[in-house]
């Protein structure tokens, strides 16, 4: 099996070039033009083997193929652009890998990134490679948006409602299926595959950016994505805006199988669903839900008091910050 040590850096770069934008690769830097009257929006994510994904290289159970790693890594970044109301212009990739890493693994990752980029109308326009003891990716996405249409976290107001896209907890359910095959065998096949797809090939919600730009008058919108879980998103939105919130447990779109309290826990704290969490007026929220069909739901309200609670079976419970995912 050909490894990076066998291949060398120059040959590796030549092998990866077909997955990149051919006209913008080859010089010391890529040169881009912004659309008229738009501002640059930039986001960077670092993804590490054994922390964000597992190919089995660090002794953790395998949960993805190299193609899945590439797709999911880029989808996470594109979700950040969607959360800001921006559309992508291009991306750069920093790759660090061990010398004994198979070249086919790296090519598979870039193939997955290129497929995701193509699906969302963008491309790889640059990057760098270096030797490391652990496989990791540093992806920077560049996007743009009209300045008055950029979505910030600090604009939620009392009286707004909270809208989420997609099903929350699906990615965590998919991970559980991959880690515990015996439990996964009890889940209906169609449902199991949908959960695994949600974990391995998430879909960033760039599809709603144009609707939000044209239908929501500025600045009546606050939002972010739910990469760290729905509870984390609502807490951060409230902290940034100086308000509080009540989430309605029965309204949250969750995985529809098994223990409902477990599904609720995954929805609130599981993370990596890469869906949008938006705060807007009830009228605009209803318009958005109609436009998105079954892919959006109103799940709570913004209140003046600076506390975040969950209404479950008629009882108000505090959302627990100590359950939120944190790297440190």
mmCIF file with all atom_site columns, C-alpha atoms in Angstrom, residues 65-201:
data_model
loop_
_atom_site.group_PDB
_atom_site.id
_atom_site.type_symbol
_atom_site.label_atom_id
_atom_site.label_alt_id
_atom_site.label_comp_id
_atom_site.label_asym_id
_atom_site.label_entity_id
_atom_site.label_seq_id
_atom_site.pdbx_PDB_ins_code
_atom_site.Cartn_x
_atom_site.Cartn_y
_atom_site.Cartn_z
_atom_site.occupancy
_atom_site.B_iso_or_equiv
_atom_site.pdbx_formal_charge
_atom_site.auth_seq_id
_atom_site.auth_comp_id
_atom_site.auth_asym_id
_atom_site.auth_atom_id
_atom_site.pdbx_PDB_model_num
ATOM 1   C CA . UNK A 1 65  ? -14.757 6.220  5.320  1.00 0.00 ? 65  UNK A CA 1
ATOM 2   C CA . UNK A 1 66  ? -12.235 8.765  3.994  1.00 0.00 ? 66  UNK A CA 1
ATOM 3   C CA . UNK A 1 67  ? -14.949 10.110 1.663  1.00 0.00 ? 67  UNK A CA 1
ATOM 4   C CA . UNK A 1 68  ? -17.238 10.632 4.663  1.00 0.00 ? 68  UNK A CA 1
ATOM 5   C CA . UNK A 1 69  ? -14.463 12.467 6.513  1.00 0.00 ? 69  UNK A CA 1
ATOM 6   C CA . UNK A 1 70  ? -13.950 14.832 3.591  1.00 0.00 ? 70  UNK A CA 1
ATOM 7   C CA . UNK A 1 71  ? -17.655 15.541 3.100  1.00 0.00 ? 71  UNK A CA 1
ATOM 8   C CA . UNK A 1 72  ? -18.406 16.000 6.781  1.00 0.00 ? 72  UNK A CA 1
ATOM 9   C CA . UNK A 1 73  ? -15.375 18.196 7.425  1.00 0.00 ? 73  UNK A CA 1
ATOM 10  C CA . UNK A 1 74  ? -16.373 20.651 4.723  1.00 0.00 ? 74  UNK A CA 1
ATOM 11  C CA . UNK A 1 75  ? -20.087 20.475 5.570  1.00 0.00 ? 75  UNK A CA 1
ATOM 12  C CA . UNK A 1 76  ? -19.264 21.621 9.108  1.00 0.00 ? 76  UNK A CA 1
ATOM 13  C CA . UNK A 1 77  ? -17.566 24.741 7.728  1.00 0.00 ? 77  UNK A CA 1
ATOM 14  C CA . UNK A 1 78  ? -20.273 25.478 5.178  1.00 0.00 ? 78  UNK A CA 1
ATOM 15  C CA . UNK A 1 79  ? -22.803 25.273 8.009  1.00 0.00 ? 79  UNK A CA 1
ATOM 16  C CA . UNK A 1 80  ? -20.991 28.176 9.676  1.00 0.00 ? 80  UNK A CA 1
ATOM 17  C CA . UNK A 1 81  ? -21.442 30.245 6.514  1.00 0.00 ? 81  UNK A CA 1
ATOM 18  C CA . UNK A 1 82  ? -25.143 29.381 6.361  1.00 0.00 ? 82  UNK A CA 1
ATOM 19  C CA . UNK A 1 83  ? -25.479 30.411 10.014 1.00 0.00 ? 83  UNK A CA 1
ATOM 20  C CA . UNK A 1 84  ? -24.083 33.841 9.077  1.00 0.00 ? 84  UNK A CA 1
ATOM 21  C CA . UNK A 1 85  ? -26.336 34.211 6.031  1.00 0.00 ? 85  UNK A CA 1
ATOM 22  C CA . UNK A 1 86  ? -23.369 33.893 3.638  1.00 0.00 ? 86  UNK A CA 1
ATOM 23  C CA . UNK A 1 87  ? -22.834 31.929 0.441  1.00 0.00 ? 87  UNK A CA 1
ATOM 24  C CA . UNK A 1 88  ? -19.470 30.247 -0.293 1.00 0.00 ? 88  UNK A CA 1
ATOM 25  C CA . UNK A 1 89  ? -16.730 31.621 -2.551 1.00 0.00 ? 89  UNK A CA 1
ATOM 26  C CA . UNK A 1 90  ? -14.086 28.954 -1.975 1.00 0.00 ? 90  UNK A CA 1
ATOM 27  C CA . UNK A 1 91  ? -12.067 27.119 0.653  1.00 0.00 ? 91  UNK A CA 1
ATOM 28  C CA . UNK A 1 92  ? -8.506  26.287 1.619  1.00 0.00 ? 92  UNK A CA 1
ATOM 29  C CA . UNK A 1 93  ? -7.350  23.057 3.257  1.00 0.00 ? 93  UNK A CA 1
ATOM 30  C CA . UNK A 1 94  ? -4.421  22.550 5.619  1.00 0.00 ? 94  UNK A CA 1
ATOM 31  C CA . UNK A 1 95  ? -3.523  18.854 5.801  1.00 0.00 ? 95  UNK A CA 1
ATOM 32  C CA . UNK A 1 96  ? -1.247  17.311 8.450  1.00 0.00 ? 96  UNK A CA 1
ATOM 33  C CA . UNK A 1 97  ? -0.668  13.558 8.316  1.00 0.00 ? 97  UNK A CA 1
ATOM 34  C CA . UNK A 1 98  ? 1.725   10.811 9.485  1.00 0.00 ? 98  UNK A CA 1
ATOM 35  C CA . UNK A 1 99  ? 4.310   9.489  7.044  1.00 0.00 ? 99  UNK A CA 1
ATOM 36  C CA . UNK A 1 100 ? 2.736   6.023  7.157  1.00 0.00 ? 100 UNK A CA 1
ATOM 37  C CA . UNK A 1 101 ? -0.743  7.304  6.215  1.00 0.00 ? 101 UNK A CA 1
ATOM 38  C CA . UNK A 1 102 ? -1.958  5.615  3.003  1.00 0.00 ? 102 UNK A CA 1
ATOM 39  C CA . UNK A 1 103 ? -2.114  7.937  0.003  1.00 0.00 ? 103 UNK A CA 1
ATOM 40  C CA . UNK A 1 104 ? -5.521  6.413  -0.835 1.00 0.00 ? 104 UNK A CA 1
ATOM 41  C CA . UNK A 1 105 ? -6.867  7.706  2.506  1.00 0.00 ? 105 UNK A CA 1
ATOM 42  C CA . UNK A 1 106 ? -5.827  11.273 1.705  1.00 0.00 ? 106 UNK A CA 1
ATOM 43  C CA . UNK A 1 107 ? -7.188  11.053 -1.839 1.00 0.00 ? 107 UNK A CA 1
ATOM 44  C CA . UNK A 1 108 ? -10.474 9.757  -0.456 1.00 0.00 ? 108 UNK A CA 1
ATOM 45  C CA . UNK A 1 109 ? -10.742 12.683 1.969  1.00 0.00 ? 109 UNK A CA 1
ATOM 46  C CA . UNK A 1 110 ? -10.127 15.188 -0.827 1.00 0.00 ? 110 UNK A CA 1
ATOM 47  C CA . UNK A 1 111 ? -12.603 13.374 -3.056 1.00 0.00 ? 111 UNK A CA 1
ATOM 48  C CA . UNK A 1 112 ? -15.224 13.739 -0.304 1.00 0.00 ? 112 UNK A CA 1
ATOM 49  C CA . UNK A 1 113 ? -14.446 17.436 0.155  1.00 0.00 ? 113 UNK A CA 1
ATOM 50  C CA . UNK A 1 114 ? -14.588 18.039 -3.599 1.00 0.00 ? 114 UNK A CA 1
ATOM 51  C CA . UNK A 1 115 ? -17.959 16.269 -3.837 1.00 0.00 ? 115 UNK A CA 1
ATOM 52  C CA . UNK A 1 116 ? -19.400 18.387 -1.001 1.00 0.00 ? 116 UNK A CA 1
ATOM 53  C CA . UNK A 1 117 ? -17.931 21.564 -2.496 1.00 0.00 ? 117 UNK A CA 1
ATOM 54  C CA . UNK A 1 118 ? -19.430 20.802 -5.892 1.00 0.00 ? 118 UNK A CA 1
ATOM 55  C CA . UNK A 1 119 ? -22.828 20.054 -4.342 1.00 0.00 ? 119 UNK A CA 1
ATOM 56  C CA . UNK A 1 120 ? -22.867 23.538 -2.792 1.00 0.00 ? 120 UNK A CA 1
ATOM 57  C CA . UNK A 1 121 ? -21.383 25.491 -5.679 1.00 0.00 ? 121 UNK A CA 1
ATOM 58  C CA . UNK A 1 122 ? -17.847 26.065 -4.444 1.00 0.00 ? 122 UNK A CA 1
ATOM 59  C CA . UNK A 1 123 ? -14.339 24.576 -4.729 1.00 0.00 ? 123 UNK A CA 1
ATOM 60  C CA . UNK A 1 124 ? -10.966 24.074 -3.072 1.00 0.00 ? 124 UNK A CA 1
ATOM 61  C CA . UNK A 1 125 ? -8.764  27.040 -4.016 1.00 0.00 ? 125 UNK A CA 1
ATOM 62  C CA . UNK A 1 126 ? -5.609  26.411 -1.972 1.00 0.00 ? 126 UNK A CA 1
ATOM 63  C CA . UNK A 1 127 ? -3.999  24.924 1.093  1.00 0.00 ? 127 UNK A CA 1
ATOM 64  C CA . UNK A 1 128 ? -0.881  23.343 2.534  1.00 0.00 ? 128 UNK A CA 1
ATOM 65  C CA . UNK A 1 129 ? 0.469   19.953 3.615  1.00 0.00 ? 129 UNK A CA 1
ATOM 66  C CA . UNK A 1 130 ? 2.854   18.947 6.388  1.00 0.00 ? 130 UNK A CA 1
ATOM 67  C CA . UNK A 1 131 ? 4.009   15.943 8.419  1.00 0.00 ? 131 UNK A CA 1
ATOM 68  C CA . UNK A 1 132 ? 2.343   15.238 11.775 1.00 0.00 ? 132 UNK A CA 1
ATOM 69  C CA . UNK A 1 133 ? 1.896   12.405 14.254 1.00 0.00 ? 133 UNK A CA 1
ATOM 70  C CA . UNK A 1 134 ? -1.907  12.641 13.894 1.00 0.00 ? 134 UNK A CA 1
ATOM 71  C CA . UNK A 1 135 ? -4.080  13.112 10.809 1.00 0.00 ? 135 UNK A CA 1
ATOM 72  C CA . UNK A 1 136 ? -5.801  16.491 10.959 1.00 0.00 ? 136 UNK A CA 1
ATOM 73  C CA . UNK A 1 137 ? -7.473  19.004 8.680  1.00 0.00 ? 137 UNK A CA 1
ATOM 74  C CA . UNK A 1 138 ? -7.724  22.762 8.996  1.00 0.00 ? 138 UNK A CA 1
ATOM 75  C CA . UNK A 1 139 ? -10.377 24.060 6.617  1.00 0.00 ? 139 UNK A CA 1
ATOM 76  C CA . UNK A 1 140 ? -11.039 27.737 6.013  1.00 0.00 ? 140 UNK A CA 1
ATOM 77  C CA . UNK A 1 141 ? -14.142 28.661 4.044  1.00 0.00 ? 141 UNK A CA 1
ATOM 78  C CA . UNK A 1 142 ? -14.577 32.059 2.428  1.00 0.00 ? 142 UNK A CA 1
ATOM 79  C CA . UNK A 1 143 ? -18.063 33.393 1.802  1.00 0.00 ? 143 UNK A CA 1
ATOM 80  C CA . UNK A 1 144 ? -19.827 36.663 1.198  1.00 0.00 ? 144 UNK A CA 1
ATOM 81  C CA . UNK A 1 145 ? -23.047 38.409 2.115  1.00 0.00 ? 145 UNK A CA 1
ATOM 82  C CA . UNK A 1 146 ? -24.577 41.882 1.884  1.00 0.00 ? 146 UNK A CA 1
ATOM 83  C CA . UNK A 1 147 ? -23.604 43.608 5.142  1.00 0.00 ? 147 UNK A CA 1
ATOM 84  C CA . UNK A 1 148 ? -27.201 44.307 6.101  1.00 0.00 ? 148 UNK A CA 1
ATOM 85  C CA . UNK A 1 149 ? -28.095 40.618 5.621  1.00 0.00 ? 149 UNK A CA 1
ATOM 86  C CA . UNK A 1 150 ? -25.392 39.045 7.767  1.00 0.00 ? 150 UNK A CA 1
ATOM 87  C CA . UNK A 1 151 ? -26.889 37.013 10.620 1.00 0.00 ? 151 UNK A CA 1
ATOM 88  C CA . UNK A 1 152 ? -25.502 37.726 14.094 1.00 0.00 ? 152 UNK A CA 1
ATOM 89  C CA . UNK A 1 153 ? -26.135 36.104 17.457 1.00 0.00 ? 153 UNK A CA 1
ATOM 90  C CA . UNK A 1 154 ? -26.873 39.274 19.428 1.00 0.00 ? 154 UNK A CA 1
ATOM 91  C CA . UNK A 1 155 ? -30.181 40.331 17.864 1.00 0.00 ? 155 UNK A CA 1
ATOM 92  C CA . UNK A 1 156 ? -32.726 38.090 19.573 1.00 0.00 ? 156 UNK A CA 1
ATOM 93  C CA . UNK A 1 157 ? -35.522 40.015 21.273 1.00 0.00 ? 157 UNK A CA 1
ATOM 94  C CA . UNK A 1 158 ? -38.169 39.129 23.842 1.00 0.00 ? 158 UNK A CA 1
ATOM 95  C CA . UNK A 1 159 ? -41.277 38.063 21.944 1.00 0.00 ? 159 UNK A CA 1
ATOM 96  C CA . UNK A 1 160 ? -39.301 36.275 19.213 1.00 0.00 ? 160 UNK A CA 1
ATOM 97  C CA . UNK A 1 161 ? -39.786 32.579 18.687 1.00 0.00 ? 161 UNK A CA 1
ATOM 98  C CA . UNK A 1 162 ? -37.076 29.984 18.091 1.00 0.00 ? 162 UNK A CA 1
ATOM 99  C CA . UNK A 1 163 ? -37.069 28.090 14.800 1.00 0.00 ? 163 UNK A CA 1
ATOM 100 C CA . UNK A 1 164 ? -34.893 25.065 14.069 1.00 0.00 ? 164 UNK A CA 1
ATOM 101 C CA . UNK A 1 165 ? -34.320 23.260 10.799 1.00 0.00 ? 165 UNK A CA 1
ATOM 102 C CA . UNK A 1 166 ? -34.057 19.501 10.489 1.00 0.00 ? 166 UNK A CA 1
ATOM 103 C CA . UNK A 1 167 ? -34.142 16.735 13.094 1.00 0.00 ? 167 UNK A CA 1
ATOM 104 C CA . UNK A 1 168 ? -32.010 17.242 16.174 1.00 0.00 ? 168 UNK A CA 1
ATOM 105 C CA . UNK A 1 169 ? -30.201 14.280 17.701 1.00 0.00 ? 169 UNK A CA 1
ATOM 106 C CA . UNK A 1 170 ? -30.041 12.393 14.379 1.00 0.00 ? 170 UNK A CA 1
ATOM 107 C CA . UNK A 1 171 ? -26.256 12.693 14.112 1.00 0.00 ? 171 UNK A CA 1
ATOM 108 C CA . UNK A 1 172 ? -25.774 11.417 17.654 1.00 0.00 ? 172 UNK A CA 1
ATOM 109 C CA . UNK A 1 173 ? -28.183 8.541  16.960 1.00 0.00 ? 173 UNK A CA 1
ATOM 110 C CA . UNK A 1 174 ? -26.141 7.700  13.859 1.00 0.00 ? 174 UNK A CA 1
ATOM 111 C CA . UNK A 1 175 ? -22.944 7.668  15.892 1.00 0.00 ? 175 UNK A CA 1
ATOM 112 C CA . UNK A 1 176 ? -24.575 5.360  18.440 1.00 0.00 ? 176 UNK A CA 1
ATOM 113 C CA . UNK A 1 177 ? -25.495 2.982  15.607 1.00 0.00 ? 177 UNK A CA 1
ATOM 114 C CA . UNK A 1 178 ? -21.893 2.942  14.392 1.00 0.00 ? 178 UNK A CA 1
ATOM 115 C CA . UNK A 1 179 ? -20.407 2.457  17.844 1.00 0.00 ? 179 UNK A CA 1
ATOM 116 C CA . UNK A 1 180 ? -22.927 -0.128 19.067 1.00 0.00 ? 180 UNK A CA 1
ATOM 117 C CA . UNK A 1 181 ? -23.943 -2.426 16.170 1.00 0.00 ? 181 UNK A CA 1
ATOM 118 C CA . UNK A 1 182 ? -25.862 -4.781 18.458 1.00 0.00 ? 182 UNK A CA 1
ATOM 119 C CA . UNK A 1 183 ? -28.152 -1.953 19.572 1.00 0.00 ? 183 UNK A CA 1
ATOM 120 C CA . UNK A 1 184 ? -28.328 -0.656 15.988 1.00 0.00 ? 184 UNK A CA 1
ATOM 121 C CA . UNK A 1 185 ? -29.666 -4.033 14.829 1.00 0.00 ? 185 UNK A CA 1
ATOM 122 C CA . UNK A 1 186 ? -32.860 -3.339 16.806 1.00 0.00 ? 186 UNK A CA 1
ATOM 123 C CA . UNK A 1 187 ? -33.498 -0.116 14.840 1.00 0.00 ? 187 UNK A CA 1
ATOM 124 C CA . UNK A 1 188 ? -35.527 -0.362 11.598 1.00 0.00 ? 188 UNK A CA 1
ATOM 125 C CA . UNK A 1 189 ? -33.179 -0.366 8.597  1.00 0.00 ? 189 UNK A CA 1
ATOM 126 C CA . UNK A 1 190 ? -34.516 2.779  6.916  1.00 0.00 ? 190 UNK A CA 1
ATOM 127 C CA . UNK A 1 191 ? -34.309 4.764  10.136 1.00 0.00 ? 191 UNK A CA 1
ATOM 128 C CA . UNK A 1 192 ? -30.854 3.450  10.977 1.00 0.00 ? 192 UNK A CA 1
ATOM 129 C CA . UNK A 1 193 ? -29.476 4.425  7.568  1.00 0.00 ? 193 UNK A CA 1
ATOM 130 C CA . UNK A 1 194 ? -31.015 7.897  7.824  1.00 0.00 ? 194 UNK A CA 1
ATOM 131 C CA . UNK A 1 195 ? -29.304 8.445  11.179 1.00 0.00 ? 195 UNK A CA 1
ATOM 132 C CA . UNK A 1 196 ? -25.946 7.211  9.901  1.00 0.00 ? 196 UNK A CA 1
ATOM 133 C CA . UNK A 1 197 ? -26.295 9.446  6.854  1.00 0.00 ? 197 UNK A CA 1
ATOM 134 C CA . UNK A 1 198 ? -26.993 12.403 9.163  1.00 0.00 ? 198 UNK A CA 1
ATOM 135 C CA . UNK A 1 199 ? -23.753 11.686 11.005 1.00 0.00 ? 199 UNK A CA 1
ATOM 136 C CA . UNK A 1 200 ? -21.490 10.909 8.059  1.00 0.00 ? 200 UNK A CA 1
ATOM 137 C CA . UNK A 1 201 ? -22.903 13.187 5.343  1.00 0.00 ? 201 UNK A CA 1
#
